[in-house]
Short mmCIF file of C-alpha atoms in Angstrom, two decimals:
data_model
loop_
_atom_site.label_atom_id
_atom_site.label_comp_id
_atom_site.label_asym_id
_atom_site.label_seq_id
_atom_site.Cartn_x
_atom_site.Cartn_y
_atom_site.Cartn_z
CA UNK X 2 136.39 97.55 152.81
CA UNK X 3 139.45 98.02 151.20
CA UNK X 4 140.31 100.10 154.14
CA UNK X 5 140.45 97.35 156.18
CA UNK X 6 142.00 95.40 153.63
CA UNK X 7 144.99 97.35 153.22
CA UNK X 8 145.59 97.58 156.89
CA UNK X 9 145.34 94.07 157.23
CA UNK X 10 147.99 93.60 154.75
CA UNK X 11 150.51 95.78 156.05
CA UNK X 12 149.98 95.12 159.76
CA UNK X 13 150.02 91.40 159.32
CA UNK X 14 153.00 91.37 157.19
CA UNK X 15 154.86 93.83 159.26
CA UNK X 16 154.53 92.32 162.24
CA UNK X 17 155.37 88.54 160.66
CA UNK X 18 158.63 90.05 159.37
CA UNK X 19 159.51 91.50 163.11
CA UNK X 20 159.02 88.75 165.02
CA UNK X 21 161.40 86.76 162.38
CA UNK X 22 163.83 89.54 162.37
CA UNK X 23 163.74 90.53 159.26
CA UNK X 24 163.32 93.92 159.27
CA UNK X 25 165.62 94.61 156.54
CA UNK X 26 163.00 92.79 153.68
CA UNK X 27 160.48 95.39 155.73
CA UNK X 28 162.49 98.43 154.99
CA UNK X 29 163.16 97.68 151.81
CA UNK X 30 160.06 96.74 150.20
CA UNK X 31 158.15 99.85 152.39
CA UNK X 32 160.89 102.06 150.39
CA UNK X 33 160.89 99.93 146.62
CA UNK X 34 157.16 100.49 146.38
CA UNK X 35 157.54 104.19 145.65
CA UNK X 36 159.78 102.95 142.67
CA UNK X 37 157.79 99.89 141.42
CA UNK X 38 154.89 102.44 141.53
CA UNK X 39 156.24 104.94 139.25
CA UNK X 40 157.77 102.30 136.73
CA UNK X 41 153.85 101.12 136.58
CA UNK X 42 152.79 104.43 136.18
CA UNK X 43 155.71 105.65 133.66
CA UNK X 44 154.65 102.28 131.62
CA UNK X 45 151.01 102.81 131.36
CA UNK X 46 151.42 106.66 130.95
CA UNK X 47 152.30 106.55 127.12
CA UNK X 48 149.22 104.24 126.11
CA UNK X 49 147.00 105.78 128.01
CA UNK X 50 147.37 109.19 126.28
CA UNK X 51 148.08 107.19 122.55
CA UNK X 52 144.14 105.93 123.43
CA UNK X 53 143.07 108.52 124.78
CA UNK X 54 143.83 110.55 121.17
CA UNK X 55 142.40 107.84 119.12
CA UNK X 56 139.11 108.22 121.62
CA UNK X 57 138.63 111.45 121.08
CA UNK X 58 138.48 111.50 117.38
CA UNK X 59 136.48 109.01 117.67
CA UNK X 60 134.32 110.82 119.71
CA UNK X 61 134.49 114.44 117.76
CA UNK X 62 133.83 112.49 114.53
CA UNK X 63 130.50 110.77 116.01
CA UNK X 64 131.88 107.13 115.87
CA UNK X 65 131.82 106.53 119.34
CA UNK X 66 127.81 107.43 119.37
CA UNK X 67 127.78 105.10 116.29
CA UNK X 68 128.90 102.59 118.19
CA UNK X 69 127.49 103.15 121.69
CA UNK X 70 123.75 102.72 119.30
CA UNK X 71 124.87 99.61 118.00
CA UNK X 72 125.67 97.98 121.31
CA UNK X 73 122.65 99.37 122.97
CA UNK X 74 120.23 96.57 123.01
CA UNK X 75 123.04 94.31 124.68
CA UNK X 76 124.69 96.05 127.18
CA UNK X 77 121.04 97.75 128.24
CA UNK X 78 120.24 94.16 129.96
CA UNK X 79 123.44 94.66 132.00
CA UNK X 80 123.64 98.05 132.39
CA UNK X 81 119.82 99.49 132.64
CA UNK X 82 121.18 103.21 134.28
CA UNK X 83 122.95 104.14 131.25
CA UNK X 84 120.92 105.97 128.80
CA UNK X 85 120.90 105.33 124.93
CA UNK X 86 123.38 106.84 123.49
CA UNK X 87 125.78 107.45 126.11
CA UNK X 88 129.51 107.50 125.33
CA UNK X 89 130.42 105.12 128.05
CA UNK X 90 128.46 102.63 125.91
CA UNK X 91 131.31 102.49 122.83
CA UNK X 92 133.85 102.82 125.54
CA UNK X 93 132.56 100.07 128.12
CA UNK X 94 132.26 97.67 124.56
CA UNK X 95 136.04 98.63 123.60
CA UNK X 96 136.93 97.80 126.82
CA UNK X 97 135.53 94.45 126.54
CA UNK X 98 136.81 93.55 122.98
CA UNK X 99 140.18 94.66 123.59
CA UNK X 100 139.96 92.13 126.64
CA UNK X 101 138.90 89.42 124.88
CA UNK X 102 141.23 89.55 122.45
CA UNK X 103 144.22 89.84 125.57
CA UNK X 104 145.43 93.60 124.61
CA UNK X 105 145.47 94.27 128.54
CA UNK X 106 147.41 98.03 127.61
CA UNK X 107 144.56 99.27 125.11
CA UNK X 108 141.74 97.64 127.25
CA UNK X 109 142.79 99.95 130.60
CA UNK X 110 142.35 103.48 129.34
CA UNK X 111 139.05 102.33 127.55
CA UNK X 112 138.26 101.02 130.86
CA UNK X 113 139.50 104.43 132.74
CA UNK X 114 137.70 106.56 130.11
CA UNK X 115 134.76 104.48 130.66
CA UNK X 116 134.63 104.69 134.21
CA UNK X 117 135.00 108.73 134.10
CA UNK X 118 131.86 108.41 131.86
CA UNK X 119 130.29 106.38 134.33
CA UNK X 120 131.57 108.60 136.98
CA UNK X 121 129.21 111.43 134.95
CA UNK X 122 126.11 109.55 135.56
CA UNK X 123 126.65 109.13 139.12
CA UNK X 124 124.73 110.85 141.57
CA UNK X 125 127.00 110.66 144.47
CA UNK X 126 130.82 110.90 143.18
CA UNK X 127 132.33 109.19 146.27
CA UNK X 128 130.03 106.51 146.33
CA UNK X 129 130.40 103.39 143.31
CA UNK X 130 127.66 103.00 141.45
CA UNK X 131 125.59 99.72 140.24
CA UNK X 132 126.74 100.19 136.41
CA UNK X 133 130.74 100.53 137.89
CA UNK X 134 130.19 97.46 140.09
CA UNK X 135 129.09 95.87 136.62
CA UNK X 136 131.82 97.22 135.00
CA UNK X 137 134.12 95.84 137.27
CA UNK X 138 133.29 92.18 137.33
CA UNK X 139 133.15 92.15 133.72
CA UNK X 140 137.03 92.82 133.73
CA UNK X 141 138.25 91.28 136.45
CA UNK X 142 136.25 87.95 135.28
CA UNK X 143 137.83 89.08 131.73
CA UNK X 144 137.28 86.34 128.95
CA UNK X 145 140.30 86.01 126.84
CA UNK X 146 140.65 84.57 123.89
CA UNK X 147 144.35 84.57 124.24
CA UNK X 148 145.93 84.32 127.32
CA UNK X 149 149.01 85.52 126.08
CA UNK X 150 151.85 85.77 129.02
CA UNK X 151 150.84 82.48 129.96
CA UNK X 152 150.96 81.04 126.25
CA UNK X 153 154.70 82.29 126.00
CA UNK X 154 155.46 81.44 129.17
CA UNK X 155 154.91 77.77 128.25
CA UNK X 156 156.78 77.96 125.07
CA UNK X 157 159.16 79.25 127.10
CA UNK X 158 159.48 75.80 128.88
CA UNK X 159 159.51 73.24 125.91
CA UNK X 160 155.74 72.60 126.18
CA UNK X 161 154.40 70.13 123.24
CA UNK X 162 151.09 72.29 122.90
CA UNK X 163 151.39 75.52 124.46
CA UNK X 164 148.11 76.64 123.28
CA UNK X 165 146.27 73.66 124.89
CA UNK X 166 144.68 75.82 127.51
CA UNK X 167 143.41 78.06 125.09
CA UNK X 168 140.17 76.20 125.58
CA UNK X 169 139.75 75.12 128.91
CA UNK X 170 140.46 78.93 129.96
CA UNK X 171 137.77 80.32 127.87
CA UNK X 172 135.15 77.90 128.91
CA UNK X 173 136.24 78.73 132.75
CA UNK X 174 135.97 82.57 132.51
CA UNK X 175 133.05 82.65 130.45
CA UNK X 176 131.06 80.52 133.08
CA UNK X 177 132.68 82.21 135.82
CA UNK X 178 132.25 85.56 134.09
CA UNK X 179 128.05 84.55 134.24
CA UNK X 180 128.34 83.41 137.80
CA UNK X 181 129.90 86.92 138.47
CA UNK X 182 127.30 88.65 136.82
CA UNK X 183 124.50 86.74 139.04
CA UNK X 184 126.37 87.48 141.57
CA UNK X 185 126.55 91.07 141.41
CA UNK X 186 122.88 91.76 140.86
CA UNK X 187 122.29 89.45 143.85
CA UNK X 188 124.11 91.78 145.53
CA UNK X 189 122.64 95.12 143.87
CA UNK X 190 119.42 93.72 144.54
CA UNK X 191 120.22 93.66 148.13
CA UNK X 192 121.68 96.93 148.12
CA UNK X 193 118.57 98.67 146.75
CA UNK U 8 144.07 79.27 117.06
CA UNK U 9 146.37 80.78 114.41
CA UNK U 10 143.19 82.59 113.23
CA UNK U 11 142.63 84.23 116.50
CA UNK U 12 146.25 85.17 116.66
CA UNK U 13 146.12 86.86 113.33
CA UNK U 14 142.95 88.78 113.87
CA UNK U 15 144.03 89.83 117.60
CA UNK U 16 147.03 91.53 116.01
CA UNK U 17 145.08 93.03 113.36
CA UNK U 18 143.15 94.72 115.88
CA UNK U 19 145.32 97.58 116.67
CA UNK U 20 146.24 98.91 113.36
CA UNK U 21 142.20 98.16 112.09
CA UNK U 22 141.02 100.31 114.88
CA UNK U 23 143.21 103.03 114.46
CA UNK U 24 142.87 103.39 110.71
CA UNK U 25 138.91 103.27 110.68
CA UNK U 26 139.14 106.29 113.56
CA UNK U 27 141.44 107.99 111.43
CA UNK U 28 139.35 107.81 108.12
CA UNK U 29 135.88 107.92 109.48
CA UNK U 30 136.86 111.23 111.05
CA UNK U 31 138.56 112.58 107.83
CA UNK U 32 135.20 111.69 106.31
CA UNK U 33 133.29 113.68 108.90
CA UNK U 34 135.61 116.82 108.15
CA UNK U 35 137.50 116.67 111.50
CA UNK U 36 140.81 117.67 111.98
CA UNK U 37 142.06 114.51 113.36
CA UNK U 38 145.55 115.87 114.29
CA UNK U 39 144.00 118.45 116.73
CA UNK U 40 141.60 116.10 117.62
CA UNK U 41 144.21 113.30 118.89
CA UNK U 42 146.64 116.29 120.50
CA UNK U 43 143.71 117.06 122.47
CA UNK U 44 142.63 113.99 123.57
CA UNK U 45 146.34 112.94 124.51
CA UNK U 46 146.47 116.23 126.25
CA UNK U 47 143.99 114.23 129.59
CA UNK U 48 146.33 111.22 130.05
CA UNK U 49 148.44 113.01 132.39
CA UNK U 50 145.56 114.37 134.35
CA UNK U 51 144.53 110.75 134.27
CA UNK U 52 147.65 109.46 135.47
CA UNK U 53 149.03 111.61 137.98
CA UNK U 54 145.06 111.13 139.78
CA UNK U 55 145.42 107.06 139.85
CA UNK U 56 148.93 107.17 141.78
CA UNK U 57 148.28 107.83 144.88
CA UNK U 58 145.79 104.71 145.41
CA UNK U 59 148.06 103.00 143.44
CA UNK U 60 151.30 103.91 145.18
CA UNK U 61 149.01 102.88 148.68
CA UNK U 62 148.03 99.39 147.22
CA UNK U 63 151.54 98.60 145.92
CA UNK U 64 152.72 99.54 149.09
CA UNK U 65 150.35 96.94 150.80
CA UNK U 66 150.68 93.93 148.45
CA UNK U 67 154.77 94.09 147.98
CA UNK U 68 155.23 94.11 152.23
CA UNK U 69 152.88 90.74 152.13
CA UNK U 70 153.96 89.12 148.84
CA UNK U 71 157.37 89.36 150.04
CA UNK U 72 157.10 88.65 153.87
CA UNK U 73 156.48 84.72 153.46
CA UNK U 74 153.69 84.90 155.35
CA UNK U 75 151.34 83.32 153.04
CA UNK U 76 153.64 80.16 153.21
CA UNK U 77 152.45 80.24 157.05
CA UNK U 78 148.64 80.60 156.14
CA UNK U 79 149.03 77.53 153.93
CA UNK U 80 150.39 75.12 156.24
CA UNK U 81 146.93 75.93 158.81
CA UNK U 82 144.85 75.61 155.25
CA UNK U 83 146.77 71.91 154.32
CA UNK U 84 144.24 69.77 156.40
CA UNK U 85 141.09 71.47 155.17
CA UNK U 86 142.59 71.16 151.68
CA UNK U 87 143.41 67.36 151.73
CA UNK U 88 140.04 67.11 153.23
CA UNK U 89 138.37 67.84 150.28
CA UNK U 90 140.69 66.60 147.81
CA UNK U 91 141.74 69.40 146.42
CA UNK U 92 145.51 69.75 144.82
CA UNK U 93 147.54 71.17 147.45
CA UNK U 94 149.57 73.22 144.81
CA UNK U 95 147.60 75.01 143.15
CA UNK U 96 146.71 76.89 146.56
CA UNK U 97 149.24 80.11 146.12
CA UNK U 98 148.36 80.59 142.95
CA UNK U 99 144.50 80.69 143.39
CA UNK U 100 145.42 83.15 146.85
CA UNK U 101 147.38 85.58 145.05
CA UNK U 102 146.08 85.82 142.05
CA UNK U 103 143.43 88.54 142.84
CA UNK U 104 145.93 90.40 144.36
CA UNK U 105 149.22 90.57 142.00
CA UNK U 106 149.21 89.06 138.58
CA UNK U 107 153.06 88.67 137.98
CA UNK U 108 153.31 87.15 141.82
CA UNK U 109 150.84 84.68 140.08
CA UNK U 110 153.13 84.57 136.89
CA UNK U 111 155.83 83.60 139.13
CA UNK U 112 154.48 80.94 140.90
CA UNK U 113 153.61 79.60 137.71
CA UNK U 114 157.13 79.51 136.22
CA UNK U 115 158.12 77.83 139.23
CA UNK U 116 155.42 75.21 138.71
CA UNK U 117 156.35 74.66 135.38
CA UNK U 118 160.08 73.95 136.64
CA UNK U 119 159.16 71.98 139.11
CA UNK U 120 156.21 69.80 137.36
CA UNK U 121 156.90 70.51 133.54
CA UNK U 122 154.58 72.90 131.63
CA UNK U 123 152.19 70.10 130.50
CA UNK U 124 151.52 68.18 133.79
CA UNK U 125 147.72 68.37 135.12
CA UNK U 126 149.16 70.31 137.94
CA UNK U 127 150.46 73.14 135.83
CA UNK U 128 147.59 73.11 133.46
CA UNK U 129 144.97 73.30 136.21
CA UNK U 130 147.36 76.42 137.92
CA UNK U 131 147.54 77.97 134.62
CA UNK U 132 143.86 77.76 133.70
CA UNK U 133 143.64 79.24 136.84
CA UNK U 134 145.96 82.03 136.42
CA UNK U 135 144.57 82.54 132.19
CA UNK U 136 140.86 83.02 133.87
CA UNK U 137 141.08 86.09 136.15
CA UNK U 138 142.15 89.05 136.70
CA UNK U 139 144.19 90.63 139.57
CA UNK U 140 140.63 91.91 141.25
CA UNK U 141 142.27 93.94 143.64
CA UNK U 142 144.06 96.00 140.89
CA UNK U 143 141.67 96.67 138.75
CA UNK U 144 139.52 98.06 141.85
CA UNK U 145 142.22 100.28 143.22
CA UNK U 146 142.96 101.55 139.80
CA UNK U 147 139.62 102.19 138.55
CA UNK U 148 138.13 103.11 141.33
CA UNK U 149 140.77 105.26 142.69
CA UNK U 150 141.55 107.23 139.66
CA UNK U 151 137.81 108.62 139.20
CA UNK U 152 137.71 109.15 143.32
CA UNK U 153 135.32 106.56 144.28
CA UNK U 154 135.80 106.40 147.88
CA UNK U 155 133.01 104.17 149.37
CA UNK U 156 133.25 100.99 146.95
CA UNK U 157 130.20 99.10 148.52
CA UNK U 158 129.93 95.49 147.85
CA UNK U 159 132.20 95.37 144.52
CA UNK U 160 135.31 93.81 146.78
CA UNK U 161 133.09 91.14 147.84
CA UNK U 162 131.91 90.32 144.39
CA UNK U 163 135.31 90.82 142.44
CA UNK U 164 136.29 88.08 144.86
CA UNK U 165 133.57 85.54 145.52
CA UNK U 166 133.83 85.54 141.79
CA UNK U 167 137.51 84.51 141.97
CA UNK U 168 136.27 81.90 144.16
CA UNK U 169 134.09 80.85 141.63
CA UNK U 170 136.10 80.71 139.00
CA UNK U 171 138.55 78.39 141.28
CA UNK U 172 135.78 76.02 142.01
CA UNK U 173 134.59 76.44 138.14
CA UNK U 174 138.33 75.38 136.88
CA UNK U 175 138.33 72.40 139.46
CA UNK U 176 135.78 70.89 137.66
CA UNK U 177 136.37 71.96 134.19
CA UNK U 178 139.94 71.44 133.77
CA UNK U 179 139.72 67.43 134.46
CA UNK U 180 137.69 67.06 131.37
CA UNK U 181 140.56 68.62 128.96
CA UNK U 182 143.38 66.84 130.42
#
C-alpha cells in the first residue's frame, strides 16, 4: 500500500513538473530531501535518547510495570493481545498522555519504544500487527488538549480569542478518535 | 484553559522527578540506568531514516509541484455540489500527509480571511484534530521494520475523512 503510494507521488509529481518545464523545482526538491531528512532526524535525535534514559529507569526501578498494572483494565478492551503486565502497556499510556497534553517530542519515542515492545509480541516481524494498527489510529486521531502551534499561530495574527478552538478541536478528535477505533476493528474483524 | 496550560507544562519536570526518586527508592543507580537507556536512541534513529528519507522524498516532489492546485479545480464542482467550503479543501488533502504544509496553508488563511473568520476556524479545527497519518506510519512502522502494513493506511485515512466530515458538522455550532 504505501508502495504504491509513494510511487504515485513521485511519478505524478514528476511528470506534472516536466510537462510544465520545470525541471529545476524537480531537481531541487529530489536533492533538498536528503537535507530536510537529516535536520528531522538531527532534531528528534536528542529527545529521543533524553526519553529513552528516563524509560529505562523507569523500567529497571519497576515503575513502568507499576504503571502498565494500573492501566490494564482499560487498554485490555482495546488492546486484548497484550498480556498483563507487559511494558508496552506504561509505554502505549505515556504515549497517549503526552499527546493529549500536545508534547508531540516526548509522545514519539514513547510511541517508538512502544511499538518495539509491540514489535516483541509479534509473531511475524514484517507483518503489522492488530495491537500496532490500534496503536496507530490512536495517534494519528490524537486528542489534544492543546493544540499548541495552532494556538500561537493565531496569536500570532491579532486573534481576539486564540484559544477559542480549544473546544471545538477536542470534541472533533475525540469523536473522530471513536469513529477510528470502530473503524479499525471493522477492519481487524475482516482481516481475521 | 490557563489550568490546562499550567499542568501541561508541569508535566515534564513531574515525570522526570517521580522516575528519578522512585528509582532512588528502589536502590537503582539511576545515572547508569539513564546512560544506558540513552545509549539505544541512536540505534533507534539511524533504523527510522531510511523510510523516512524515502517518504520525505515523495511528499516534498508533490507538495511542491502545484499539482494539487490542478486536482482541486476537477474536485470544485463536486465540492459546490454539496455545499461544502471550497477552502478548506488543501488543508483537509494535505494534512495527512505533511503537518507544516498544513501549518502553512493555514497562515495563509489567516492572512487572507483573518484568524477568527468561520473559514479559518473550521481549517484550523481541522488542522488541531489530526495528525499527519502518513508520518506517523512511515515512522513507526518503518523504524521497527514492519514491511507489510495491511489495512492501517486505509484506516489512518478513512479516519481523516471522518474527522473532516465530523468538523463540518461540529464546528458550525461553536461559531
Amino acid at each position: 500500500m504505501i508502495n504504491k503510494l509513494w510511487s504515485f507521488l513521485i511519478i505524478v509529481a514528476s511528470v506534472f513538473l516536466i510537462i510544465k518545464g520545470k525541471a529545476d523545482v524537480l531537481n531541487s526538491q529530489i536533492l533538498s530531501s536528503g537535507k530536510v531528512t537529516l535536520d528531522l532526524v538531527v532534531q528528534i535525535f536528542p529527545i529521543i535518547s533524553l526519553w529513552l534514559g528516563i524509560m529505562n529507569i523507569a523500567k529497571q526501578s519497576g515503575l513502568l510495570n507499576k504503571a502498565s498494572n494500573f492501566i490494564f483494565p482499560i487498554l485490555h478492551k482495546l488492546f486484548p493481545e497484550i498480556p498483563k503486565g507487559h511494558e508496552s502497556l506504561g509505554l502505549i499510556s505515556s504515549n497517549i498522555i503526552a499527546n493529549t497534553f500536545g508534547l508531540g517530542n516526548a509522545a514519539t519515542p514513547f510511541g517508538l519504544k512502544a511499538m518495539e515492545e509491540l514489535q516483541s509480541l509479534n509473531k511475524n516481524k514484517e507483518v503489522a500487527s492488530r495491537s500496532m494498527i490500534t496503536f496507530l489510529v490512536i495517534n494519528t486521531c490524537s486528542i489534544t488538549l492543546v493544540p499548541t502551534t495552532i494556538i500561537s499561530l493565531r496569536m500570532m495574527h491579532d486573534s481576539t480569542d486564540p484559544t477559542s478552538i480549544v473546544l471545538p478541536c477536542l470534541v472533533v478528535s475525540s469523536l473522530s478518535l471513536i469513529v477510528g477505533l470502530i473503524i479499525d476493528r471493522i477492519f481487524a474483524g475482516r482481516s481475521r | 484553559m490557563r489550568l490546562i496550560k499550567f499542568i501541561s507544562s508541569l508535566f515534564i519536570p513531574f515525570l522526570v522527578l517521580v522516575v528519578i526518586i522512585y528509582g532512588i527508592c528502589k536502590k537503582i543507580n539511576v545515572y547508569d540506568s539513564f546512560v544506558e537507556g540513552a545509549k539505544e536512541g541512536l540505534p533507534m534513529v539511524v533504523s527510522m531514516f531510511p523510510s523516512l528519507l524515502a517518504m520525505i522524498l515523495g511528499i516534498n516532489i508533490f507538495t511542491n509541484s502545484g499539482i494539487i492546485d490542478y486536482i482541486f479545480m476537477f474536485l470544485k464542482p463536486l465540492f459546490i455540489l454539496i455545499k461544502v467550503p471550497l477552502e478548506i479543501l488543501p488543508v483537509a488533502v494535505m494534512r495527512p500527509l505533511s503537518g507544516s504544509f498544513g501549518l502553512a496553508l493555514l497562515n495563509e488563511m489567516y492572512n487572507t480571511y483573518g484568524p477568527d473568520s468561520f473559514l479559518s476556524n473550521l481549517t484550523s479545527v481541522i488542522q488541531g484534530s489530526s495528525d499527519t497519518t502518513i508520518y506517523i506510519i512511515t515512522l513507526y512502522f518503518g523504524t521497527i521494520g514492519i514491511k507489510k502494513i495491511k489495512y492501517a493506511l486505509w484506516v489512518g485515512l478513512l479516519a481523516d475523512l471522518v474527522m473532516v466530515i465530523i468538523a463540518l458538522i461540529v464546528v458550525p455550532l461553536f461559531f
